[in-house]
Amino acid sequence: MASASGSGAPAAAEALRRRRILSSRLYLDDVPSSSSKAPVVYSPAYDISFNGMEKQHPFDSSKWGRVRNSLEDAGLLQSDRIVEPLEASEDDLLVVHSESYLNSLESSEKVARIVEVPAVALLPNLLVQQKLLYPFRKQVGGSVLSAKLALEKGWAINIGGGFHHCSAQEGGGFCAYADISLCINFAFIRLNISRVTIIDLDAHQGNGHEKDFGSDGRVYTLDMYNSGIYPFDHVAKKYIDQKVELDSGTKTEDYLENLDKALKVAQSRFRPQLIVYNAGTDILDGDPLGRLKVSPEGVAIRDEQVFRFAKDQNIPILMLTSGGYMKSSARVIADSIINLSKKNLIDIGTRCIEVE
């Protein structure tokens, strides 16, 4: 009887997960396919601001809004053509996270450790939920929705997300929710796909999603990161399908050469139906945490390489902006998106919004 009960429990849990995904509103199914929107996801609620306390962490918590403003100023994308996501609900988050983990976020001290801002521990949790975790949950909604848009349009960009240090059971490194894991689990059920590649090019190892998909053959992970910085997660490293470890100080030419080689290997090993691209800009020269030396032009070429890799194989791709700890990151992200448009790797014009 014990073995029968044990086998029934995972089946019941999977059935509940499926029901949660199918009942979720995050895919915005009520939006007509002919809507005059580009597959770019953003909400003004992404930005984090509460009495200057956000400045106690090197992350630029207004980066997302400044990316959007730069795209509008460049004439590439007006606000009324951007898709605004819904906030991920508790039921949505329970698709991946445990109740005990979500309950732990009701402790301001716990959240303070995750976002690495000790003063957050002194705030009422209601304020922490409103000013910090709510923006994160909106970005999670954006990441989940981006997969749907990518399958419909061939590509999508969430101007946010990429919380790759958070796993189902534990947050860290300014990452409170596992948006990458949630995005992929939703895609498996709602988009009826079974093969996903994660290309993680943030300067830091993506230990959260690596733990979540460590034994899942449906997910292939290419992670290129600085091996001399956080998180030093040797357990998660065992789950990386294709690991490219860089030294601190790696410069643009060497970085791009390593990426070119890695993409060729990935192409020979796995044929995905969706690419989740974690495009951190903490690889920039001067970033205090990434400690690599890639130029702004190098970031644009990097993104171009990844999007071309996807387009050449006709694989839908979604991009998340992830880490980046300098004020210049927002401008670099916007310039890279503009470059992708100029190179015809994305189409933000009328053609990309026609009914298919």
mmCIF file of C-alpha atoms in Angstrom:
data_model
loop_
_atom_site.group_PDB
_atom_site.id
_atom_site.type_symbol
_atom_site.label_atom_id
_atom_site.label_comp_id
_atom_site.label_asym_id
_atom_site.label_seq_id
_atom_site.Cartn_x
_atom_site.Cartn_y
_atom_site.Cartn_z
ATOM 1 C CA MET A 1 0.000 0.000 0.000
ATOM 2 C CA ALA A 2 2.878 2.360 0.729
ATOM 3 C CA SER A 3 4.226 2.122 -2.805
ATOM 4 C CA ALA A 4 0.784 2.668 -4.311
ATOM 5 C CA SER A 5 0.297 5.759 -2.177
ATOM 6 C CA GLY A 6 3.730 7.024 -3.136
ATOM 7 C CA SER A 7 3.078 6.669 -6.845
ATOM 8 C CA GLY A 8 -0.305 8.338 -6.528
ATOM 9 C CA ALA A 9 1.054 11.445 -4.802
ATOM 10 C CA PRO A 10 3.230 12.650 -7.713
ATOM 11 C CA ALA A 11 0.381 11.986 -10.153
ATOM 12 C CA ALA A 12 -2.008 14.031 -8.019
ATOM 13 C CA ALA A 13 0.535 16.846 -7.725
ATOM 14 C CA GLU A 14 1.050 16.882 -11.486
ATOM 15 C CA ALA A 15 -2.708 16.951 -12.080
ATOM 16 C CA LEU A 16 -3.020 19.941 -9.726
ATOM 17 C CA ARG A 17 -0.140 21.691 -11.478
ATOM 18 C CA ARG A 18 -1.862 21.146 -14.816
ATOM 19 C CA ARG A 19 -5.173 22.514 -13.520
ATOM 20 C CA ARG A 20 -3.441 25.611 -12.208
ATOM 21 C CA ILE A 21 -1.763 26.236 -15.548
ATOM 22 C CA LEU A 22 -4.921 25.690 -17.566
ATOM 23 C CA SER A 23 -6.962 27.989 -15.318
ATOM 24 C CA SER A 24 -4.366 30.777 -15.279
ATOM 25 C CA ARG A 25 -5.125 34.147 -16.890
ATOM 26 C CA LEU A 26 -1.464 35.024 -17.561
ATOM 27 C CA TYR A 27 -1.640 34.152 -21.264
ATOM 28 C CA LEU A 28 -4.183 36.949 -21.827
ATOM 29 C CA ASP A 29 -6.382 34.673 -23.935
ATOM 30 C CA ASP A 30 -9.037 37.379 -24.114
ATOM 31 C CA VAL A 31 -6.736 39.598 -26.232
ATOM 32 C CA PRO A 32 -7.589 39.193 -29.945
ATOM 33 C CA SER A 33 -4.775 37.892 -32.152
ATOM 34 C CA SER A 34 -5.294 40.928 -34.394
ATOM 35 C CA SER A 35 -4.449 43.294 -31.528
ATOM 36 C CA SER A 36 -2.108 46.077 -32.620
ATOM 37 C CA LYS A 37 0.614 45.037 -30.214
ATOM 38 C CA ALA A 38 4.231 44.076 -30.746
ATOM 39 C CA PRO A 39 5.552 41.010 -28.856
ATOM 40 C CA VAL A 40 7.286 43.272 -26.343
ATOM 41 C CA VAL A 41 6.112 42.957 -22.736
ATOM 42 C CA TYR A 42 6.454 45.630 -20.070
ATOM 43 C CA SER A 43 4.547 47.336 -17.269
ATOM 44 C CA PRO A 44 5.324 50.580 -15.440
ATOM 45 C CA ALA A 45 4.883 48.447 -12.320
ATOM 46 C CA TYR A 46 8.195 46.698 -13.081
ATOM 47 C CA ASP A 47 10.240 49.535 -11.604
ATOM 48 C CA ILE A 48 10.993 49.362 -7.879
ATOM 49 C CA SER A 49 11.010 52.457 -5.714
ATOM 50 C CA PHE A 50 10.432 52.879 -1.997
ATOM 51 C CA ASN A 51 11.941 55.918 -0.291
ATOM 52 C CA GLY A 52 15.386 55.385 -1.762
ATOM 53 C CA MET A 53 15.933 52.063 -0.015
ATOM 54 C CA GLU A 54 16.287 50.360 -3.427
ATOM 55 C CA LYS A 55 19.547 52.304 -3.873
ATOM 56 C CA GLN A 56 21.154 50.157 -1.175
ATOM 57 C CA HIS A 57 21.549 47.384 -3.793
ATOM 58 C CA PRO A 58 23.751 47.927 -6.883
ATOM 59 C CA PHE A 59 20.973 46.697 -9.179
ATOM 60 C CA ASP A 60 19.345 49.552 -11.085
ATOM 61 C CA SER A 61 15.730 49.069 -10.054
ATOM 62 C CA SER A 62 14.467 51.622 -12.593
ATOM 63 C CA LYS A 63 16.330 49.967 -15.480
ATOM 64 C CA TRP A 64 13.225 48.462 -17.034
ATOM 65 C CA GLY A 65 11.366 51.748 -17.393
ATOM 66 C CA ARG A 66 14.416 53.479 -18.825
ATOM 67 C CA VAL A 67 14.737 50.751 -21.481
ATOM 68 C CA ARG A 68 11.147 51.338 -22.516
ATOM 69 C CA ASN A 69 11.649 55.117 -22.564
ATOM 70 C CA SER A 70 14.729 54.770 -24.758
ATOM 71 C CA LEU A 71 12.847 52.609 -27.248
ATOM 72 C CA GLU A 72 10.046 55.168 -27.409
ATOM 73 C CA ASP A 73 12.473 58.085 -27.739
ATOM 74 C CA ALA A 74 14.141 56.273 -30.642
ATOM 75 C CA GLY A 75 10.776 56.007 -32.382
ATOM 76 C CA LEU A 76 10.932 52.219 -32.403
ATOM 77 C CA LEU A 77 8.054 51.375 -30.102
ATOM 78 C CA GLN A 78 5.206 53.483 -28.733
ATOM 79 C CA SER A 79 3.586 52.711 -25.393
ATOM 80 C CA ASP A 80 0.246 51.706 -26.895
ATOM 81 C CA ARG A 81 1.916 48.875 -28.797
ATOM 82 C CA ILE A 82 3.514 47.273 -25.749
ATOM 83 C CA VAL A 83 1.770 44.314 -24.090
ATOM 84 C CA GLU A 84 1.199 44.779 -20.358
ATOM 85 C CA PRO A 85 1.153 41.511 -18.400
ATOM 86 C CA LEU A 86 -0.929 40.502 -15.444
ATOM 87 C CA GLU A 87 0.541 39.918 -12.002
ATOM 88 C CA ALA A 88 1.316 36.261 -11.306
ATOM 89 C CA SER A 89 -1.203 35.063 -8.726
ATOM 90 C CA GLU A 90 -0.476 32.707 -5.843
ATOM 91 C CA ASP A 91 -1.966 29.842 -7.868
ATOM 92 C CA ASP A 92 0.323 30.733 -10.766
ATOM 93 C CA LEU A 93 3.376 30.753 -8.517
ATOM 94 C CA LEU A 94 2.371 27.402 -6.974
ATOM 95 C CA VAL A 95 2.902 25.798 -10.390
ATOM 96 C CA VAL A 96 6.582 25.730 -9.423
ATOM 97 C CA HIS A 97 6.972 27.064 -5.892
ATOM 98 C CA SER A 98 5.962 25.270 -2.700
ATOM 99 C CA GLU A 99 3.472 26.784 -0.301
ATOM 100 C CA SER A 100 6.159 26.833 2.366
ATOM 101 C CA TYR A 101 8.447 28.932 0.172
ATOM 102 C CA LEU A 102 5.725 31.427 -0.723
ATOM 103 C CA ASN A 103 4.716 31.632 2.945
ATOM 104 C CA SER A 104 8.338 32.379 3.844
ATOM 105 C CA LEU A 105 8.129 35.567 1.759
ATOM 106 C CA GLU A 106 5.687 36.887 4.369
ATOM 107 C CA SER A 107 8.794 37.447 6.468
ATOM 108 C CA SER A 108 10.490 40.742 5.629
ATOM 109 C CA GLU A 109 13.714 39.311 7.010
ATOM 110 C CA LYS A 110 13.546 36.445 4.499
ATOM 111 C CA VAL A 111 12.952 38.847 1.605
ATOM 112 C CA ALA A 112 15.819 41.047 2.816
ATOM 113 C CA ARG A 113 18.206 38.099 2.524
ATOM 114 C CA ILE A 114 16.965 37.280 -0.974
ATOM 115 C CA VAL A 115 17.316 40.833 -2.312
ATOM 116 C CA GLU A 116 20.484 41.465 -0.295
ATOM 117 C CA VAL A 117 19.209 44.696 1.266
ATOM 118 C CA PRO A 118 19.339 44.269 5.086
ATOM 119 C CA ALA A 119 17.141 47.322 5.737
ATOM 120 C CA VAL A 120 14.188 45.570 4.066
ATOM 121 C CA ALA A 121 13.991 43.361 7.173
ATOM 122 C CA LEU A 122 12.867 46.404 9.170
ATOM 123 C CA LEU A 123 9.861 47.162 6.941
ATOM 124 C CA PRO A 124 6.285 45.932 7.470
ATOM 125 C CA ASN A 125 5.728 42.966 5.179
ATOM 126 C CA LEU A 126 2.683 44.611 3.606
ATOM 127 C CA LEU A 127 4.977 47.358 2.328
ATOM 128 C CA VAL A 128 7.517 44.787 1.124
ATOM 129 C CA GLN A 129 4.781 42.973 -0.782
ATOM 130 C CA GLN A 130 3.514 46.176 -2.416
ATOM 131 C CA LYS A 131 6.806 47.898 -3.221
ATOM 132 C CA LEU A 132 9.091 44.973 -3.956
ATOM 133 C CA LEU A 133 7.388 41.633 -4.494
ATOM 134 C CA TYR A 134 4.482 43.013 -6.533
ATOM 135 C CA PRO A 135 6.866 44.368 -9.226
ATOM 136 C CA PHE A 136 8.583 40.990 -9.275
ATOM 137 C CA ARG A 137 5.251 39.196 -9.702
ATOM 138 C CA LYS A 138 4.362 41.488 -12.613
ATOM 139 C CA GLN A 139 7.669 40.601 -14.255
ATOM 140 C CA VAL A 140 6.948 36.913 -13.715
ATOM 141 C CA GLY A 141 3.640 37.413 -15.513
ATOM 142 C CA GLY A 142 5.602 39.037 -18.326
ATOM 143 C CA SER A 143 8.022 36.138 -18.649
ATOM 144 C CA VAL A 144 5.218 33.575 -18.751
ATOM 145 C CA LEU A 145 3.300 35.576 -21.358
ATOM 146 C CA SER A 146 6.429 36.045 -23.488
ATOM 147 C CA ALA A 147 6.532 32.341 -24.325
ATOM 148 C CA LYS A 148 3.040 32.505 -25.810
ATOM 149 C CA LEU A 149 3.915 35.596 -27.839
ATOM 150 C CA ALA A 150 7.154 34.005 -29.047
ATOM 151 C CA LEU A 151 5.295 30.957 -30.355
ATOM 152 C CA GLU A 152 2.769 33.220 -32.098
ATOM 153 C CA LYS A 153 5.181 35.777 -33.566
ATOM 154 C CA GLY A 154 8.522 33.973 -33.691
ATOM 155 C CA TRP A 155 10.092 36.130 -30.978
ATOM 156 C CA ALA A 156 9.239 38.083 -27.849
ATOM 157 C CA ILE A 157 11.056 40.333 -25.408
ATOM 158 C CA ASN A 158 10.123 40.815 -21.775
ATOM 159 C CA ILE A 159 11.743 44.075 -20.652
ATOM 160 C CA GLY A 160 12.264 42.464 -17.267
ATOM 161 C CA GLY A 161 12.461 39.012 -15.720
ATOM 162 C CA GLY A 162 15.353 36.603 -15.844
ATOM 163 C CA PHE A 163 15.426 35.796 -12.114
ATOM 164 C CA HIS A 164 17.735 32.863 -12.684
ATOM 165 C CA HIS A 165 19.001 32.470 -9.102
ATOM 166 C CA CYS A 166 15.573 31.491 -7.790
ATOM 167 C CA SER A 167 14.555 27.836 -7.787
ATOM 168 C CA ALA A 168 11.313 26.223 -6.707
ATOM 169 C CA GLN A 169 12.447 26.075 -3.092
ATOM 170 C CA GLU A 170 14.831 28.980 -2.587
ATOM 171 C CA GLY A 171 15.407 32.558 -3.709
ATOM 172 C CA GLY A 172 18.622 34.550 -3.724
ATOM 173 C CA GLY A 173 20.717 37.037 -5.652
ATOM 174 C CA PHE A 174 17.854 39.589 -5.996
ATOM 175 C CA CYS A 175 15.613 36.813 -7.389
ATOM 176 C CA ALA A 176 12.454 36.054 -5.391
ATOM 177 C CA TYR A 177 10.452 34.057 -7.970
ATOM 178 C CA ALA A 178 11.546 31.437 -10.504
ATOM 179 C CA ASP A 179 10.144 33.107 -13.621
ATOM 180 C CA ILE A 180 12.207 31.004 -16.043
ATOM 181 C CA SER A 181 10.987 27.739 -14.535
ATOM 182 C CA LEU A 182 7.416 29.031 -14.457
ATOM 183 C CA CYS A 183 7.592 30.225 -18.056
ATOM 184 C CA ILE A 184 8.776 26.826 -19.277
ATOM 185 C CA ASN A 185 6.283 24.803 -17.229
ATOM 186 C CA PHE A 186 3.427 26.909 -18.585
ATOM 187 C CA ALA A 187 4.757 26.432 -22.122
ATOM 188 C CA PHE A 188 4.870 22.650 -21.769
ATOM 189 C CA ILE A 189 1.150 22.530 -20.961
ATOM 190 C CA ARG A 190 -0.416 25.518 -22.709
ATOM 191 C CA LEU A 191 1.742 25.574 -25.843
ATOM 192 C CA ASN A 192 2.032 21.799 -26.204
ATOM 193 C CA ILE A 193 5.813 21.763 -26.590
ATOM 194 C CA SER A 194 8.286 19.311 -25.102
ATOM 195 C CA ARG A 195 11.787 20.656 -25.889
ATOM 196 C CA VAL A 196 13.205 23.946 -24.594
ATOM 197 C CA THR A 197 16.717 25.356 -24.647
ATOM 198 C CA ILE A 198 17.806 27.892 -22.032
ATOM 199 C CA ILE A 199 20.665 30.092 -23.227
ATOM 200 C CA ASP A 200 21.844 31.875 -20.087
ATOM 201 C CA LEU A 201 24.381 34.610 -20.856
ATOM 202 C CA ASP A 202 24.092 36.597 -17.649
ATOM 203 C CA ALA A 203 27.539 36.977 -16.075
ATOM 204 C CA HIS A 204 26.412 34.773 -13.189
ATOM 205 C CA GLN A 205 25.632 31.056 -13.225
ATOM 206 C CA GLY A 206 21.890 30.379 -13.533
ATOM 207 C CA ASN A 207 21.677 28.024 -10.596
ATOM 208 C CA GLY A 208 17.923 28.374 -10.002
ATOM 209 C CA HIS A 209 16.593 26.966 -13.257
ATOM 210 C CA GLU A 210 19.451 24.451 -13.326
ATOM 211 C CA LYS A 211 18.225 22.886 -10.102
ATOM 212 C CA ASP A 212 14.607 22.947 -11.228
ATOM 213 C CA PHE A 213 15.290 21.159 -14.524
ATOM 214 C CA GLY A 214 18.319 19.131 -13.481
ATOM 215 C CA SER A 215 16.713 15.764 -14.238
ATOM 216 C CA ASP A 216 14.326 16.933 -16.963
ATOM 217 C CA GLY A 217 15.455 15.791 -20.396
ATOM 218 C CA ARG A 218 13.023 18.196 -22.056
ATOM 219 C CA VAL A 219 15.229 21.160 -21.103
ATOM 220 C CA TYR A 220 18.747 21.762 -22.459
ATOM 221 C CA THR A 221 20.853 24.381 -20.677
ATOM 222 C CA LEU A 222 23.720 26.364 -22.181
ATOM 223 C CA ASP A 223 25.212 28.562 -19.479
ATOM 224 C CA MET A 224 28.212 30.830 -20.138
ATOM 225 C CA TYR A 225 29.288 32.720 -17.027
ATOM 226 C CA ASN A 226 32.153 34.073 -14.954
ATOM 227 C CA SER A 227 33.270 31.151 -12.797
ATOM 228 C CA GLY A 228 34.955 33.414 -10.260
ATOM 229 C CA ILE A 229 31.829 35.128 -8.917
ATOM 230 C CA TYR A 230 28.531 34.332 -7.146
ATOM 231 C CA PRO A 231 26.792 31.901 -6.767
ATOM 232 C CA PHE A 232 29.526 29.193 -6.734
ATOM 233 C CA ASP A 233 26.746 26.588 -6.836
ATOM 234 C CA HIS A 234 28.590 23.335 -7.462
ATOM 235 C CA VAL A 235 25.449 21.230 -7.077
ATOM 236 C CA ALA A 236 23.657 23.164 -9.813
ATOM 237 C CA LYS A 237 26.742 22.980 -12.054
ATOM 238 C CA LYS A 238 26.252 19.230 -12.337
ATOM 239 C CA TYR A 239 22.959 19.843 -14.119
ATOM 240 C CA ILE A 240 24.307 22.162 -16.840
ATOM 241 C CA ASP A 241 24.191 20.422 -20.223
ATOM 242 C CA GLN A 242 26.726 22.786 -21.784
ATOM 243 C CA LYS A 243 28.935 24.794 -19.472
ATOM 244 C CA VAL A 244 31.251 27.595 -20.619
ATOM 245 C CA GLU A 245 33.195 29.011 -17.683
ATOM 246 C CA LEU A 246 34.915 32.342 -18.213
ATOM 247 C CA ASP A 247 37.624 34.082 -16.222
ATOM 248 C CA SER A 248 37.172 37.525 -14.710
ATOM 249 C CA GLY A 249 38.387 40.133 -17.170
ATOM 250 C CA THR A 250 37.365 38.223 -20.310
ATOM 251 C CA LYS A 251 37.221 40.779 -23.132
ATOM 252 C CA THR A 252 34.784 41.252 -25.989
ATOM 253 C CA GLU A 253 36.607 39.312 -28.706
ATOM 254 C CA ASP A 254 37.218 36.252 -26.550
ATOM 255 C CA TYR A 255 33.682 36.391 -25.170
ATOM 256 C CA LEU A 256 32.079 36.430 -28.614
ATOM 257 C CA GLU A 257 34.393 33.699 -29.879
ATOM 258 C CA ASN A 258 33.419 31.466 -26.959
ATOM 259 C CA LEU A 259 29.752 32.143 -27.641
ATOM 260 C CA ASP A 260 30.046 31.355 -31.336
ATOM 261 C CA LYS A 261 31.646 27.988 -30.550
ATOM 262 C CA ALA A 262 29.064 27.224 -27.867
ATOM 263 C CA LEU A 263 26.105 27.928 -30.145
ATOM 264 C CA LYS A 264 27.512 25.582 -32.792
ATOM 265 C CA VAL A 265 27.799 22.819 -30.200
ATOM 266 C CA ALA A 266 24.290 23.457 -28.922
ATOM 267 C CA GLN A 267 22.899 23.278 -32.437
ATOM 268 C CA SER A 268 24.433 19.844 -32.923
ATOM 269 C CA ARG A 269 23.142 18.464 -29.614
ATOM 270 C CA PHE A 270 19.539 19.572 -29.197
ATOM 271 C CA ARG A 271 16.673 20.752 -31.371
ATOM 272 C CA PRO A 272 14.301 22.836 -29.222
ATOM 273 C CA GLN A 273 10.834 24.152 -29.986
ATOM 274 C CA LEU A 274 11.508 27.281 -27.923
ATOM 275 C CA ILE A 275 14.602 29.190 -26.785
ATOM 276 C CA VAL A 276 14.558 31.076 -23.490
ATOM 277 C CA TYR A 277 17.366 33.626 -23.690
ATOM 278 C CA ASN A 278 18.553 35.153 -20.414
ATOM 279 C CA ALA A 279 20.360 38.258 -21.671
ATOM 280 C CA GLY A 280 22.008 39.852 -18.649
ATOM 281 C CA THR A 281 24.040 43.003 -19.272
ATOM 282 C CA ASP A 282 26.274 42.471 -16.249
ATOM 283 C CA ILE A 283 28.879 41.225 -18.737
ATOM 284 C CA LEU A 284 29.606 44.905 -19.502
ATOM 285 C CA ASP A 285 33.061 46.296 -18.862
ATOM 286 C CA GLY A 286 32.887 48.108 -15.527
ATOM 287 C CA ASP A 287 29.995 46.165 -14.044
ATOM 288 C CA PRO A 288 30.882 45.847 -10.342
ATOM 289 C CA LEU A 289 29.453 42.343 -9.971
ATOM 290 C CA GLY A 290 29.922 40.696 -13.378
ATOM 291 C CA ARG A 291 33.662 41.489 -13.638
ATOM 292 C CA LEU A 292 33.871 40.836 -17.363
ATOM 293 C CA LYS A 293 35.059 43.354 -19.965
ATOM 294 C CA VAL A 294 32.556 43.241 -22.820
ATOM 295 C CA SER A 295 31.869 46.486 -24.664
ATOM 296 C CA PRO A 296 28.358 47.862 -25.331
ATOM 297 C CA GLU A 297 28.878 46.980 -28.994
ATOM 298 C CA GLY A 298 29.836 43.485 -27.889
ATOM 299 C CA VAL A 299 26.521 43.097 -26.057
ATOM 300 C CA ALA A 300 24.639 44.064 -29.228
ATOM 301 C CA ILE A 301 26.648 41.534 -31.243
ATOM 302 C CA ARG A 302 26.030 38.869 -28.588
ATOM 303 C CA ASP A 303 22.273 39.381 -28.773
ATOM 304 C CA GLU A 304 22.463 39.436 -32.562
ATOM 305 C CA GLN A 305 24.308 36.101 -32.535
ATOM 306 C CA VAL A 306 21.658 34.469 -30.352
ATOM 307 C CA PHE A 307 18.701 35.812 -32.308
ATOM 308 C CA ARG A 308 20.341 34.817 -35.589
ATOM 309 C CA PHE A 309 20.956 31.341 -34.157
ATOM 310 C CA ALA A 310 17.224 31.102 -33.445
ATOM 311 C CA LYS A 311 16.090 32.595 -36.748
ATOM 312 C CA ASP A 312 18.374 30.426 -38.885
ATOM 313 C CA GLN A 313 16.769 27.343 -37.341
ATOM 314 C CA ASN A 314 13.266 28.817 -37.296
ATOM 315 C CA ILE A 315 13.019 28.423 -33.510
ATOM 316 C CA PRO A 316 10.869 30.879 -31.520
ATOM 317 C CA ILE A 317 12.886 32.850 -28.985
ATOM 318 C CA LEU A 318 12.009 34.925 -25.948
ATOM 319 C CA MET A 319 14.455 37.301 -24.313
ATOM 320 C CA LEU A 320 14.621 38.311 -20.647
ATOM 321 C CA THR A 321 16.793 41.232 -19.523
ATOM 322 C CA SER A 322 18.103 39.713 -16.253
ATOM 323 C CA GLY A 323 21.116 41.234 -14.442
ATOM 324 C CA GLY A 324 23.003 44.462 -15.058
ATOM 325 C CA TYR A 325 24.366 46.702 -12.332
ATOM 326 C CA MET A 326 25.335 49.944 -14.068
ATOM 327 C CA LYS A 327 23.159 52.893 -15.070
ATOM 328 C CA SER A 328 24.383 52.389 -18.640
ATOM 329 C CA SER A 329 22.741 48.951 -18.847
ATOM 330 C CA ALA A 330 19.331 50.353 -19.830
ATOM 331 C CA ARG A 331 20.760 52.266 -22.780
ATOM 332 C CA VAL A 332 22.782 49.226 -23.868
ATOM 333 C CA ILE A 333 19.679 46.992 -23.793
ATOM 334 C CA ALA A 334 17.653 49.513 -25.794
ATOM 335 C CA ASP A 335 20.454 49.949 -28.342
ATOM 336 C CA SER A 336 20.696 46.182 -28.732
ATOM 337 C CA ILE A 337 16.951 45.854 -29.367
ATOM 338 C CA ILE A 338 17.201 48.661 -31.925
ATOM 339 C CA ASN A 339 20.077 46.779 -33.575
ATOM 340 C CA LEU A 340 18.020 43.568 -33.700
ATOM 341 C CA SER A 341 15.322 45.507 -35.508
ATOM 342 C CA LYS A 342 17.782 47.067 -37.953
ATOM 343 C CA LYS A 343 19.220 43.626 -38.728
ATOM 344 C CA ASN A 344 15.693 42.275 -39.380
ATOM 345 C CA LEU A 345 16.042 39.732 -36.597
ATOM 346 C CA ILE A 346 12.909 41.115 -34.986
ATOM 347 C CA ASP A 347 10.058 42.958 -36.671
ATOM 348 C CA ILE A 348 8.309 45.588 -34.587
ATOM 349 C CA GLY A 349 6.537 47.010 -37.640
ATOM 350 C CA THR A 350 3.038 46.239 -38.893
ATOM 351 C CA ARG A 351 4.000 42.882 -40.312
ATOM 352 C CA CYS A 352 4.624 41.374 -36.897
ATOM 353 C CA ILE A 353 1.111 42.145 -35.689
ATOM 354 C CA GLU A 354 -0.938 40.821 -38.558
ATOM 355 C CA VAL A 355 -3.302 37.905 -37.945
ATOM 356 C CA GLU A 356 -1.489 34.689 -38.756
#
